PDB file of C-alpha atoms in Angstrom:
ATOM      1  CA  MET A   1     106.748 106.752  84.341  1.00 73.00           C
ATOM      2  CA  SER A   2     105.378 103.813  83.522  1.00 83.00           C
ATOM      3  CA  SER A   3     108.073 102.261  85.088  1.00 88.00           C
ATOM      4  CA  PHE A   4     107.056 104.132  88.441  1.00 92.00           C
ATOM      5  CA  LEU A   5     103.348 103.373  87.930  1.00 92.00           C
ATOM      6  CA  ALA A   6     104.217  99.581  87.681  1.00 92.00           C
ATOM      7  CA  GLY A   7     105.851  99.728  91.179  1.00 91.00           C
ATOM      8  CA  PHE A   8     102.865 101.936  92.412  1.00 94.00           C
ATOM      9  CA  ARG A   9     100.053  99.277  91.044  1.00 94.00           C
ATOM     10  CA  ALA A  10     101.907  96.396  92.799  1.00 93.00           C
ATOM     11  CA  LEU A  11     101.341  98.183  96.139  1.00 94.00           C
ATOM     12  CA  GLY A  12      97.836  98.833  95.099  1.00 94.00           C
ATOM     13  CA  THR A  13      97.395  94.876  93.993  1.00 93.00           C
ATOM     14  CA  GLY A  14      98.642  94.153  97.731  1.00 92.00           C
ATOM     15  CA  PHE A  15      95.876  96.133  99.192  1.00 94.00           C
ATOM     16  CA  GLY A  16      93.354  94.452  97.079  1.00 93.00           C
ATOM     17  CA  ILE A  17      94.423  90.995  97.959  1.00 92.00           C
ATOM     18  CA  ILE A  18      94.704  91.912 101.624  1.00 92.00           C
ATOM     19  CA  ALA A  19      91.551  93.623 100.996  1.00 90.00           C
ATOM     20  CA  ARG A  20      89.688  90.383 100.147  1.00 90.00           C
ATOM     21  CA  ARG A  21      91.632  87.752 102.853  1.00 89.00           C
ATOM     22  CA  PRO A  22      90.974  89.062 106.060  1.00 89.00           C
ATOM     23  CA  LYS A  23      92.635  86.332 107.651  1.00 90.00           C
ATOM     24  CA  LEU A  24      96.007  87.436 105.974  1.00 90.00           C
ATOM     25  CA  LEU A  25      95.432  90.754 107.282  1.00 91.00           C
ATOM     26  CA  LEU A  26      94.920  89.708 110.442  1.00 90.00           C
ATOM     27  CA  LEU A  27      98.106  87.436 110.359  1.00 89.00           C
ATOM     28  CA  GLY A  28     100.572  90.145 108.924  1.00 90.00           C
ATOM     29  CA  ALA A  29      98.875  93.176 111.255  1.00 90.00           C
ATOM     30  CA  LEU A  30      99.998  91.135 114.459  1.00 90.00           C
ATOM     31  CA  PRO A  31     104.082  91.265 113.831  1.00 89.00           C
ATOM     32  CA  ALA A  32     103.828  95.069 112.689  1.00 87.00           C
ATOM     33  CA  LEU A  33     101.534  96.018 116.095  1.00 89.00           C
ATOM     34  CA  ILE A  34     104.462  94.615 118.113  1.00 89.00           C
ATOM     35  CA  SER A  35     107.351  96.185 116.361  1.00 87.00           C
ATOM     36  CA  ALA A  36     105.333  99.123 116.156  1.00 85.00           C
ATOM     37  CA  VAL A  37     104.600  99.300 120.180  1.00 88.00           C
ATOM     38  CA  LEU A  38     108.151  98.466 120.565  1.00 87.00           C
ATOM     39  CA  LEU A  39     109.682 101.141 118.478  1.00 85.00           C
ATOM     40  CA  LEU A  40     107.422 103.952 119.573  1.00 86.00           C
ATOM     41  CA  GLY A  41     108.300 103.278 123.155  1.00 89.00           C
ATOM     42  CA  CYS A  42     111.963 103.812 122.052  1.00 87.00           C
ATOM     43  CA  LEU A  43     110.993 107.104 120.693  1.00 85.00           C
ATOM     44  CA  GLY A  44     109.434 107.967 123.645  1.00 88.00           C
ATOM     45  CA  ALA A  45     112.055 107.587 125.865  1.00 90.00           C
ATOM     46  CA  LEU A  46     114.015 109.570 123.499  1.00 86.00           C
ATOM     47  CA  LEU A  47     111.659 112.217 123.564  1.00 85.00           C
ATOM     48  CA  TYR A  48     111.092 112.095 127.362  1.00 87.00           C
ATOM     49  CA  PHE A  49     115.689 112.149 128.185  1.00 87.00           C
ATOM     50  CA  SER A  50     116.075 114.540 125.072  1.00 85.00           C
ATOM     51  CA  GLY A  51     117.062 117.534 126.951  1.00 85.00           C
ATOM     52  CA  ASP A  52     119.575 115.517 129.170  1.00 86.00           C
ATOM     53  CA  LEU A  53     121.137 113.709 126.254  1.00 88.00           C
ATOM     54  CA  VAL A  54     121.536 117.001 124.578  1.00 87.00           C
ATOM     55  CA  THR A  55     123.065 118.764 127.345  1.00 87.00           C
ATOM     56  CA  TRP A  56     125.164 115.801 127.911  1.00 90.00           C
ATOM     57  CA  MET A  57     126.169 115.706 124.023  1.00 85.00           C
ATOM     58  CA  THR A  58     127.287 119.609 124.030  1.00 85.00           C
ATOM     59  CA  PRO A  59     129.244 120.526 127.452  1.00 85.00           C
ATOM     60  CA  PHE A  60     131.105 122.861 125.552  1.00 85.00           C
ATOM     61  CA  ALA A  61     128.294 125.070 124.810  1.00 82.00           C
ATOM     62  CA  ASP A  62     128.079 125.678 128.515  1.00 81.00           C
ATOM     63  CA  GLY A  63     129.933 128.840 129.135  1.00 79.00           C
ATOM     64  CA  TRP A  64     127.937 130.704 125.376  1.00 87.00           C
ATOM     65  CA  GLY A  65     125.366 133.051 125.983  1.00 82.00           C
ATOM     66  CA  ASP A  66     121.871 131.956 126.705  1.00 82.00           C
ATOM     67  CA  VAL A  67     120.349 132.610 123.391  1.00 85.00           C
ATOM     68  CA  GLY A  68     123.815 130.649 121.590  1.00 84.00           C
ATOM     69  CA  ARG A  69     123.485 127.511 123.977  1.00 84.00           C
ATOM     70  CA  ARG A  70     119.680 127.178 123.731  1.00 85.00           C
ATOM     71  CA  ALA A  71     119.482 128.112 119.816  1.00 85.00           C
ATOM     72  CA  LEU A  72     122.438 124.736 119.488  1.00 83.00           C
ATOM     73  CA  ARG A  73     120.820 122.257 121.753  1.00 84.00           C
ATOM     74  CA  ILE A  74     117.496 123.002 120.359  1.00 84.00           C
ATOM     75  CA  LEU A  75     118.928 122.115 116.771  1.00 82.00           C
ATOM     76  CA  VAL A  76     120.791 119.235 118.521  1.00 83.00           C
ATOM     77  CA  GLY A  77     117.724 118.109 119.669  1.00 85.00           C
ATOM     78  CA  VAL A  78     115.521 118.333 116.852  1.00 81.00           C
ATOM     79  CA  ALA A  79     118.266 117.115 114.404  1.00 78.00           C
ATOM     80  CA  LEU A  80     118.855 113.670 116.862  1.00 81.00           C
ATOM     81  CA  VAL A  81     114.940 113.316 117.454  1.00 81.00           C
ATOM     82  CA  GLY A  82     114.553 113.163 113.790  1.00 77.00           C
ATOM     83  CA  SER A  83     117.215 110.891 113.006  1.00 75.00           C
ATOM     84  CA  ALA A  84     115.852 108.761 115.774  1.00 82.00           C
ATOM     85  CA  ALA A  85     112.441 109.040 113.991  1.00 79.00           C
ATOM     86  CA  LEU A  86     114.341 108.434 110.227  1.00 73.00           C
ATOM     87  CA  LEU A  87     116.209 105.126 111.701  1.00 76.00           C
ATOM     88  CA  ALA A  88     113.043 103.682 113.859  1.00 79.00           C
ATOM     89  CA  SER A  89     110.639 104.063 110.422  1.00 74.00           C
ATOM     90  CA  VAL A  90     113.447 102.601 108.069  1.00 70.00           C
ATOM     91  CA  SER A  91     114.108  99.873 110.161  1.00 73.00           C
ATOM     92  CA  PHE A  92     110.867  99.214 111.629  1.00 81.00           C
ATOM     93  CA  ILE A  93     110.269  96.762 108.416  1.00 78.00           C
ATOM     94  CA  ALA A  94     113.348  94.758 109.036  1.00 76.00           C
ATOM     95  CA  ILE A  95     111.945  94.273 112.289  1.00 81.00           C
ATOM     96  CA  THR A  96     108.518  93.173 111.768  1.00 85.00           C
ATOM     97  CA  LEU A  97     109.811  91.308 108.928  1.00 80.00           C
ATOM     98  CA  LEU A  98     112.186  89.816 111.588  1.00 78.00           C
ATOM     99  CA  VAL A  99     109.639  89.120 113.890  1.00 82.00           C
ATOM    100  CA  GLY A 100     107.130  87.698 111.626  1.00 83.00           C
ATOM    101  CA  GLY A 101     109.143  86.180 109.045  1.00 80.00           C
ATOM    102  CA  PRO A 102     106.820  82.867 108.823  1.00 81.00           C
ATOM    103  CA  PHE A 103     103.686  84.805 108.540  1.00 87.00           C
ATOM    104  CA  TYR A 104     104.627  87.003 105.662  1.00 88.00           C
ATOM    105  CA  GLU A 105     106.116  83.986 104.159  1.00 85.00           C
ATOM    106  CA  HIS A 106     102.793  82.424 104.462  1.00 87.00           C
ATOM    107  CA  ILE A 107     100.705  85.788 102.740  1.00 90.00           C
ATOM    108  CA  ALA A 108     103.370  85.982  99.727  1.00 87.00           C
ATOM    109  CA  GLU A 109     103.001  82.251  98.804  1.00 86.00           C
ATOM    110  CA  LYS A 110      99.142  83.192  99.009  1.00 88.00           C
ATOM    111  CA  ALA A 111      99.154  85.969  96.773  1.00 87.00           C
ATOM    112  CA  GLU A 112     101.587  84.030  94.196  1.00 87.00           C
ATOM    113  CA  GLU A 113      99.218  81.209  94.217  1.00 86.00           C
ATOM    114  CA  GLU A 114      96.350  83.476  93.520  1.00 85.00           C
ATOM    115  CA  LEU A 115      97.855  85.163  91.054  1.00 84.00           C
ATOM    116  CA  GLY A 116      99.703  82.037  89.091  1.00 84.00           C
ATOM    117  CA  LEU A 117     103.032  83.372  90.041  1.00 82.00           C
ATOM    118  CA  ASP A 118     106.032  80.613  90.382  1.00 75.00           C
ATOM    119  CA  THR A 119     107.025  79.546  94.035  1.00 71.00           C
ATOM    120  CA  SER A 120     110.120  77.418  93.536  1.00 69.00           C
ATOM    121  CA  ASP A 121     113.014  77.850  95.857  1.00 66.00           C
ATOM    122  CA  ASP A 122     116.290  76.549  95.907  1.00 55.00           C
ATOM    123  CA  GLY A 123     115.859  73.693  98.051  1.00 53.00           C
ATOM    124  CA  ALA A 124     117.570  75.098 101.087  1.00 55.00           C
ATOM    125  CA  GLY A 125     115.643  73.804 104.283  1.00 55.00           C
ATOM    126  CA  VAL A 126     114.085  75.980 106.646  1.00 60.00           C
ATOM    127  CA  LEU A 127     116.708  76.674 109.259  1.00 66.00           C
ATOM    128  CA  ARG A 128     118.642  77.572 106.161  1.00 67.00           C
ATOM    129  CA  GLN A 129     116.252  80.246 105.003  1.00 65.00           C
ATOM    130  CA  VAL A 130     115.685  81.775 108.367  1.00 66.00           C
ATOM    131  CA  GLY A 131     119.443  82.124 109.131  1.00 70.00           C
ATOM    132  CA  ARG A 132     119.629  83.934 105.536  1.00 69.00           C
ATOM    133  CA  GLY A 133     116.527  86.056 106.775  1.00 69.00           C
ATOM    134  CA  ILE A 134     118.540  87.226 109.942  1.00 73.00           C
ATOM    135  CA  GLN A 135     121.895  87.992 108.549  1.00 77.00           C
ATOM    136  CA  ASP A 136     119.662  90.147 105.963  1.00 78.00           C
ATOM    137  CA  SER A 137     117.587  91.828 108.697  1.00 74.00           C
ATOM    138  CA  VAL A 138     120.877  92.475 110.873  1.00 79.00           C
ATOM    139  CA  LYS A 139     122.723  94.305 107.243  1.00 83.00           C
ATOM    140  CA  LEU A 140     119.670  96.604 106.269  1.00 81.00           C
ATOM    141  CA  VAL A 141     119.329  97.797 110.204  1.00 78.00           C
ATOM    142  CA  LEU A 142     122.986  98.329 110.135  1.00 84.00           C
ATOM    143  CA  ILE A 143     122.550 100.321 106.535  1.00 85.00           C
ATOM    144  CA  ALA A 144     119.577 102.209 108.223  1.00 80.00           C
ATOM    145  CA  LEU A 145     122.098 103.066 111.146  1.00 81.00           C
ATOM    146  CA  VAL A 146     124.494 104.727 108.796  1.00 86.00           C
ATOM    147  CA  GLY A 147     122.019 106.477 106.950  1.00 83.00           C
ATOM    148  CA  ALA A 148     120.887 108.048 110.100  1.00 79.00           C
ATOM    149  CA  ILE A 149     123.961 109.430 110.903  1.00 82.00           C
ATOM    150  CA  VAL A 150     124.492 110.788 107.783  1.00 86.00           C
ATOM    151  CA  LEU A 151     121.222 112.759 107.962  1.00 80.00           C
ATOM    152  CA  PHE A 152     122.171 113.443 111.129  1.00 77.00           C
ATOM    153  CA  ALA A 153     125.398 115.340 110.556  1.00 82.00           C
ATOM    154  CA  ILE A 154     122.709 116.770 107.073  1.00 84.00           C
ATOM    155  CA  GLY A 155     120.446 118.200 109.511  1.00 74.00           C
ATOM    156  CA  PHE A 156     122.731 120.547 111.262  1.00 74.00           C
ATOM    157  CA  ILE A 157     123.217 122.565 108.041  1.00 79.00           C
ATOM    158  CA  PRO A 158     120.806 125.598 108.759  1.00 73.00           C
ATOM    159  CA  VAL A 159     117.202 125.876 107.224  1.00 71.00           C
ATOM    160  CA  ALA A 160     118.776 124.101 104.004  1.00 79.00           C
ATOM    161  CA  GLY A 161     120.099 121.338 105.736  1.00 77.00           C
ATOM    162  CA  GLN A 162     116.603 120.404 107.602  1.00 75.00           C
ATOM    163  CA  ILE A 163     114.964 120.493 104.149  1.00 84.00           C
ATOM    164  CA  ALA A 164     117.530 118.513 102.486  1.00 86.00           C
ATOM    165  CA  ALA A 165     117.228 115.950 105.161  1.00 82.00           C
ATOM    166  CA  LEU A 166     113.539 115.377 105.115  1.00 83.00           C
ATOM    167  CA  VAL A 167     113.762 114.757 101.408  1.00 89.00           C
ATOM    168  CA  LEU A 168     117.171 112.565 101.455  1.00 89.00           C
ATOM    169  CA  GLY A 169     115.158 110.424 104.261  1.00 85.00           C
ATOM    170  CA  ALA A 170     112.431 110.008 102.480  1.00 88.00           C
ATOM    171  CA  LEU A 171     113.920 108.798  99.225  1.00 91.00           C
ATOM    172  CA  PHE A 172     116.377 106.571 101.655  1.00 90.00           C
ATOM    173  CA  GLY A 173     113.558 105.057 103.406  1.00 87.00           C
ATOM    174  CA  ALA A 174     111.959 103.987  99.934  1.00 91.00           C
ATOM    175  CA  TRP A 175     114.611 102.308  98.494  1.00 92.00           C
ATOM    176  CA  LEU A 176     115.377 100.485 101.899  1.00 89.00           C
ATOM    177  CA  VAL A 177     111.866  99.629 102.194  1.00 89.00           C
ATOM    178  CA  THR A 178     111.782  98.298  98.819  1.00 93.00           C
ATOM    179  CA  VAL A 179     114.881  96.295  99.191  1.00 91.00           C
ATOM    180  CA  GLU A 180     113.339  94.578 102.505  1.00 87.00           C
ATOM    181  CA  MET A 181     109.664  93.827 100.684  1.00 90.00           C
ATOM    182  CA  VAL A 182     111.404  92.010  97.535  1.00 91.00           C
ATOM    183  CA  GLY A 183     113.909  90.248 100.044  1.00 86.00           C
ATOM    184  CA  MET A 184     111.594  86.911 100.589  1.00 84.00           C
ATOM    185  CA  VAL A 185     111.366  85.564  96.370  1.00 86.00           C
ATOM    186  CA  PHE A 186     115.163  86.671  96.278  1.00 87.00           C
ATOM    187  CA  ALA A 187     116.047  84.874  99.677  1.00 83.00           C
ATOM    188  CA  ARG A 188     113.903  82.094  98.322  1.00 82.00           C
ATOM    189  CA  ARG A 189     115.683  81.605  95.398  1.00 81.00           C
ATOM    190  CA  GLY A 190     119.005  81.436  97.016  1.00 80.00           C
ATOM    191  CA  LEU A 191     120.016  85.027  96.238  1.00 84.00           C
ATOM    192  CA  LYS A 192     121.872  87.565  98.467  1.00 84.00           C
ATOM    193  CA  LEU A 193     121.443  90.922  99.604  1.00 86.00           C
ATOM    194  CA  VAL A 194     123.862  92.369  97.672  1.00 88.00           C
ATOM    195  CA  ASP A 195     121.824  90.971  94.251  1.00 89.00           C
ATOM    196  CA  ARG A 196     118.778  92.585  95.780  1.00 90.00           C
ATOM    197  CA  ARG A 197     120.142  95.907  95.366  1.00 89.00           C
ATOM    198  CA  ARG A 198     122.115  95.402  92.300  1.00 90.00           C
ATOM    199  CA  ALA A 199     118.714  94.303  90.356  1.00 91.00           C
ATOM    200  CA  LEU A 200     116.858  97.069  91.889  1.00 92.00           C
ATOM    201  CA  ARG A 201     119.227  99.586  90.168  1.00 89.00           C
ATOM    202  CA  GLY A 202     118.281  98.344  87.203  1.00 88.00           C
ATOM    203  CA  HIS A 203     114.700  99.381  88.358  1.00 92.00           C
ATOM    204  CA  ARG A 204     115.115 102.482  90.064  1.00 91.00           C
ATOM    205  CA  ALA A 205     111.679 104.055  88.498  1.00 93.00           C
ATOM    206  CA  ALA A 206     109.702 101.096  89.940  1.00 93.00           C
ATOM    207  CA  THR A 207     111.672 100.786  93.484  1.00 93.00           C
ATOM    208  CA  PHE A 208     110.338 104.384  93.978  1.00 94.00           C
ATOM    209  CA  GLY A 209     107.213 103.835  92.641  1.00 94.00           C
ATOM    210  CA  PHE A 210     106.476 101.275  94.895  1.00 95.00           C
ATOM    211  CA  GLY A 211     108.854 102.546  97.836  1.00 93.00           C
ATOM    212  CA  LEU A 212     108.145 106.031  98.334  1.00 94.00           C
ATOM    213  CA  PRO A 213     103.890 105.270  98.978  1.00 94.00           C
ATOM    214  CA  THR A 214     104.901 102.244 101.516  1.00 93.00           C
ATOM    215  CA  TYR A 215     107.655 104.513 103.326  1.00 90.00           C
ATOM    216  CA  LEU A 216     105.092 107.355 103.583  1.00 91.00           C
ATOM    217  CA  LEU A 217     101.964 105.338 104.452  1.00 91.00           C
ATOM    218  CA  CYS A 218     104.370 103.569 107.129  1.00 86.00           C
ATOM    219  CA  LEU A 219     104.623 106.679 108.773  1.00 83.00           C
ATOM    220  CA  ILE A 220     100.629 106.905 109.927  1.00 85.00           C
ATOM    221  CA  PRO A 221      99.998 105.015 113.087  1.00 78.00           C
ATOM    222  CA  VAL A 222      97.681 102.308 112.954  1.00 83.00           C
ATOM    223  CA  LEU A 223      97.553 102.485 109.005  1.00 89.00           C
ATOM    224  CA  GLN A 224     100.909 100.421 109.303  1.00 85.00           C
ATOM    225  CA  LEU A 225      99.181  97.000 110.327  1.00 88.00           C
ATOM    226  CA  VAL A 226      97.089  97.031 106.629  1.00 92.00           C
ATOM    227  CA  VAL A 227     100.366  98.773 105.103  1.00 92.00           C
ATOM    228  CA  ILE A 228     102.701  96.311 106.407  1.00 91.00           C
ATOM    229  CA  PRO A 229     100.819  92.849 104.783  1.00 92.00           C
ATOM    230  CA  SER A 230     100.046  94.785 101.572  1.00 94.00           C
ATOM    231  CA  ALA A 231     103.719  95.720 100.821  1.00 93.00           C
ATOM    232  CA  VAL A 232     104.444  92.082 101.653  1.00 92.00           C
ATOM    233  CA  VAL A 233     102.140  91.110  98.509  1.00 93.00           C
ATOM    234  CA  GLY A 234     103.391  93.920  96.745  1.00 94.00           C
ATOM    235  CA  GLY A 235     106.722  93.525  97.057  1.00 93.00           C
ATOM    236  CA  THR A 236     106.436  89.838  95.983  1.00 93.00           C
ATOM    237  CA  LEU A 237     104.726  91.305  92.736  1.00 93.00           C
ATOM    238  CA  LEU A 238     107.425  93.652  92.063  1.00 94.00           C
ATOM    239  CA  ALA A 239     110.378  90.863  92.855  1.00 92.00           C
ATOM    240  CA  HIS A 240     108.932  88.477  90.546  1.00 91.00           C
ATOM    241  CA  ARG A 241     108.703  91.200  87.980  1.00 89.00           C
ATOM    242  CA  VAL A 242     112.365  92.433  88.608  1.00 89.00           C
ATOM    243  CA  LEU A 243     113.838  88.818  88.571  1.00 87.00           C
ATOM    244  CA  GLY A 244     111.428  87.525  85.906  1.00 76.00           C
ATOM    245  CA  PRO A 245     109.885  84.189  85.562  1.00 61.00           C
ATOM    246  CA  THR A 246     112.598  81.888  85.396  1.00 51.00           C
ATOM    247  CA  PRO A 247     114.125  81.040  89.023  1.00 42.00           C
ATOM    248  CA  ARG A 248     117.873  82.270  89.362  1.00 42.00           C
ATOM    249  CA  THR A 249     120.267  80.720  91.748  1.00 43.00           C
ATOM    250  CA  ALA A 250     122.874  82.727  93.721  1.00 42.00           C
ATOM    251  CA  PRO A 251     126.070  83.967  91.649  1.00 44.00           C
ATOM    252  CA  GLN A 252     129.366  82.481  92.994  1.00 41.00           C
ATOM    253  CA  HIS A 253     131.632  85.059  94.770  1.00 41.00           C
TER     254      HIS A 253
END
């Protein structure tokens, strides 16, 4: 429980720092706004064409009775839109961090300076760090896509499947959000995505203490603009807690 609360407090500290620094809030809100508009536009288009898409996906049901065909297509439509919403929610942060990478690096560094945390890096140049960030973001979006497909399949289980998909979706989203938000400190020290995942496995309670409220708050429109920069700060604090004060170099593979 103490570790879970430590993760929660890291997010709370992020909100506190951002609240005291309006310029950092504005800096962090712009990339989040751009990503939100793009993803909401895609979800709106999916909703608009969902009827035609579901019909195209279930041609085998054309010969069924009216009740059975309609029930199946409603179930497929709900699962499809729900999975798309999950994919959008968990990939939203990866896309936002990719779009606003330099902004969020600046926010993280300012938070570290204010809290007296180590800002050392592995000496890699800016271009190399940007390349790492793009690679990690693409990998995380692919992981989110695979997770959405699995949860889409689970959603077909009547009643229990819908509940299980919601619960598992929240846990999956919380884990992925935390992996994303600790990324800047890990990348600065030359550590890879696999190193983030391995490190967070040893701090599961703190991971979900930070990730669950972050993920759920990011589902609320407009509030996302405040949550993202605050979570960048909170994720930076959590990364320092997980890694400790001494910079580490990437393991040789």
